[in-house]
Coordinates of N, CA and C in Angstrom, one line a residue:
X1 N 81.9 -118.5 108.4 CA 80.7 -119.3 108.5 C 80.6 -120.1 107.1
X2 N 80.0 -121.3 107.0 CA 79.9 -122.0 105.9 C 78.1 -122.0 105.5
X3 N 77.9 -121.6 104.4 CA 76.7 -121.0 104.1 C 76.4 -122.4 103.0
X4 N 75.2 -122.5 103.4 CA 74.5 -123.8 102.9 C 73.7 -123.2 101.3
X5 N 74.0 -123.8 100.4 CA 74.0 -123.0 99.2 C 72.4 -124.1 97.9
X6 N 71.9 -125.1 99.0 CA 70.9 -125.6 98.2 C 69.8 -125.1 97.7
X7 N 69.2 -124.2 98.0 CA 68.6 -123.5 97.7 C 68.8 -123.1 96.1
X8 N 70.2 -121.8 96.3 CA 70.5 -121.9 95.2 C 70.7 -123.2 93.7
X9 N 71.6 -123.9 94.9 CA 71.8 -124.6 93.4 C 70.6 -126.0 93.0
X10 N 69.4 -125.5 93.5 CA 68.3 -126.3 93.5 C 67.3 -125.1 92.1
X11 N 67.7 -124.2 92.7 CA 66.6 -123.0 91.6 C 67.4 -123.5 90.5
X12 N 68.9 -123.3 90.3 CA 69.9 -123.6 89.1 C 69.1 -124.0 88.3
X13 N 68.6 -125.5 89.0 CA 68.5 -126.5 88.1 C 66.7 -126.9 88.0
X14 N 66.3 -125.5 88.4 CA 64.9 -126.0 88.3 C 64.4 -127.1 89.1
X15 N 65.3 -127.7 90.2 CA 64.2 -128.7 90.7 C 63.0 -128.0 92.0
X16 N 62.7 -129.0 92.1 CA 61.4 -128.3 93.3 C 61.8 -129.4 94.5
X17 N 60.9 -128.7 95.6 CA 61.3 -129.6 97.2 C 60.6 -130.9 96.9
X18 N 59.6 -131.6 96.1 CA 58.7 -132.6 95.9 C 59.7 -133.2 95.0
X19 N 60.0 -132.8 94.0 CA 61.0 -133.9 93.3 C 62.4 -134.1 94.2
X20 N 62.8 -133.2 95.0 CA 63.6 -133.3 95.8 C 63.8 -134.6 96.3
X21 N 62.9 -134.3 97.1 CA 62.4 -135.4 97.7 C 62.4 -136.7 97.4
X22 N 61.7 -136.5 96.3 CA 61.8 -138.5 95.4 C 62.9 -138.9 95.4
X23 N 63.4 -137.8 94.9 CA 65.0 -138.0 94.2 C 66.1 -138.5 95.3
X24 N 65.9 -138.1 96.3 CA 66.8 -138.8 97.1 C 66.1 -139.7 98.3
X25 N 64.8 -139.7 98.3 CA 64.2 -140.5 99.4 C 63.9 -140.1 100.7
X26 N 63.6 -139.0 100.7 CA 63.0 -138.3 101.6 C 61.8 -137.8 101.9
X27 N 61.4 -137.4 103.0 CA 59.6 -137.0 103.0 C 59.6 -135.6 102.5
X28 N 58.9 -134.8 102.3 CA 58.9 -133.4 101.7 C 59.0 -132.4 102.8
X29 N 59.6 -132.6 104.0 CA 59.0 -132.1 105.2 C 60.7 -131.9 105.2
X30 N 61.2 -133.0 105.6 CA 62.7 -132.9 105.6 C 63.4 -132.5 104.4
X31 N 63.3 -132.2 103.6 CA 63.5 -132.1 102.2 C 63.5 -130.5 102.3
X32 N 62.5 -129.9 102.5 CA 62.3 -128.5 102.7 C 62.9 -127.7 103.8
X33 N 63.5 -128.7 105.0 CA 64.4 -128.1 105.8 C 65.5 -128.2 105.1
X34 N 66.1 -128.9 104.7 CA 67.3 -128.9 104.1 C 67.4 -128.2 103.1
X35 N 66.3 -127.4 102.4 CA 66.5 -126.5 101.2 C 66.4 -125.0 102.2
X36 N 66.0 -124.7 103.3 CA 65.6 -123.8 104.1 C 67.1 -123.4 105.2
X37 N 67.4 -124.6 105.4 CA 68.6 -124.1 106.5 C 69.9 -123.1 105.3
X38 N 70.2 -122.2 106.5 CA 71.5 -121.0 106.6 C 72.4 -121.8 106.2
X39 N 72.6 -122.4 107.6 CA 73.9 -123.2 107.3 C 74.4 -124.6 107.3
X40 N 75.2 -125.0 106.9 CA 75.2 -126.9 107.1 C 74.7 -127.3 107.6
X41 N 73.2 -128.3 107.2 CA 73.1 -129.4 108.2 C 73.7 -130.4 108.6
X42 N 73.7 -131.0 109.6 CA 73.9 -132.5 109.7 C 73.8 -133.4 108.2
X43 N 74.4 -134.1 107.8 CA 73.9 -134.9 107.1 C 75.0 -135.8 107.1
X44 N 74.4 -137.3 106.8 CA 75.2 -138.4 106.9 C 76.1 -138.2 105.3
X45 N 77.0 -139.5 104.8 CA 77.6 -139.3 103.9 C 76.6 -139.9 102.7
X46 N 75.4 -140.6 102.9 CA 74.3 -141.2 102.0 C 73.9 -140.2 101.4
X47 N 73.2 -139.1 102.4 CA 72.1 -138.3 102.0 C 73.0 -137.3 101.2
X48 N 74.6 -137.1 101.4 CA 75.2 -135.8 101.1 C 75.2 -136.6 99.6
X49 N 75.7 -137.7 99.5 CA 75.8 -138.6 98.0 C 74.3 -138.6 97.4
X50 N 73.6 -138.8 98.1 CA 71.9 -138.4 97.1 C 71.9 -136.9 96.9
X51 N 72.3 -136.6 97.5 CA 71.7 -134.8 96.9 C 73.0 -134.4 95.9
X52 N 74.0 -134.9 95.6 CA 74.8 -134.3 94.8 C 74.4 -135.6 93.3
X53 N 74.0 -136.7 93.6 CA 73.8 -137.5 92.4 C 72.2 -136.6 91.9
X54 N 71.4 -136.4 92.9 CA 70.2 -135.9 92.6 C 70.3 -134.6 91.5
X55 N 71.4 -133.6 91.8 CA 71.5 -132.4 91.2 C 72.4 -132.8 90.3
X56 N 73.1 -133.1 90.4 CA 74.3 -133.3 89.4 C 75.4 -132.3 89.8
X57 N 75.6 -132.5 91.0 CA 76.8 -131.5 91.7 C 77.6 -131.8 92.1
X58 N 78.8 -131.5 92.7 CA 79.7 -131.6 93.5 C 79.3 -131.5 95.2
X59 N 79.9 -132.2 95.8 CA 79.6 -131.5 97.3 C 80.1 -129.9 97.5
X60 N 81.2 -129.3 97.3 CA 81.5 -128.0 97.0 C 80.5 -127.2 96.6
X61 N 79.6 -127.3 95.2 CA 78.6 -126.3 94.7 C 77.5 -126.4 95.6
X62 N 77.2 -127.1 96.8 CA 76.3 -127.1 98.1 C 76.8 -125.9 99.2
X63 N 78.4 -126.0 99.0 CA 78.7 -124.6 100.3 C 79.3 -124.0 100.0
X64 N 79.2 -122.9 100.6 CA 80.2 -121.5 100.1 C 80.8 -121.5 101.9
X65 N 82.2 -120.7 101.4 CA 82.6 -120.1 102.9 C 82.7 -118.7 102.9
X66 N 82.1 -118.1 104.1 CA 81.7 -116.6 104.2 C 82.3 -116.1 105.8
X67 N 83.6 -115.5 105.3 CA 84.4 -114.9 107.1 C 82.9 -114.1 107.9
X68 N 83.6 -115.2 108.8 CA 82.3 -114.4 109.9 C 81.9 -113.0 110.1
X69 N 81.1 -112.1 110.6 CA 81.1 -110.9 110.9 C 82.2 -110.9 112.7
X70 N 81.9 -109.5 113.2 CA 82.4 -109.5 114.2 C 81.1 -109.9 115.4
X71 N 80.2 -109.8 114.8 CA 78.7 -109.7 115.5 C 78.4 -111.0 116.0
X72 N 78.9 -112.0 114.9 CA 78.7 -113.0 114.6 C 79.3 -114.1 115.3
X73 N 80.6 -113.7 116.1 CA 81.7 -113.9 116.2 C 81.5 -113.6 117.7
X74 N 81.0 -112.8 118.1 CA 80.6 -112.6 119.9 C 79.1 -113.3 119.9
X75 N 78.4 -113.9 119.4 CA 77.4 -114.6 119.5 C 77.6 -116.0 120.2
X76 N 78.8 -116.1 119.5 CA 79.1 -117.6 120.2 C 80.1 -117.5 121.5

């Protein structure tokens, strides 16, 4: 599973979902799902380019990869 890691590297850097937001041009609504989701969202290649100029990251330091469970694995 590919584990969506903004959260983390949002606390890193001390930003908040409101500056989030400014920062890449989004409403604070969407902004907050995308700090909330598990795992990758959808995102176009714009918004993946605003949120890594926004933090100062790599696209990499946004995901981690985590071998699925077996549980996890008959779910689907």
């Amino acid at each position: 599973m590919i584990e969506w890691r903004l959260r983390v590297v949002m606390a890193e850097r001390d930003v908040g979902v409101g500056e989030l937001a400014e920062k890449i041009g989004i409403n604070r609504v969407n902004a907050s799902r995308l700090k909330t989701a598990k795992t990758m969202p959808r995102l176009t290649e714009q918004t993946l380019d605003a949120l890594c100029k926004a933090l100062d990251c790599q696209p990499g330091d946004l995901l981690r990869y985590a071998p699925s469970t077996k549980e996890e694995l008959e779910q689907t």
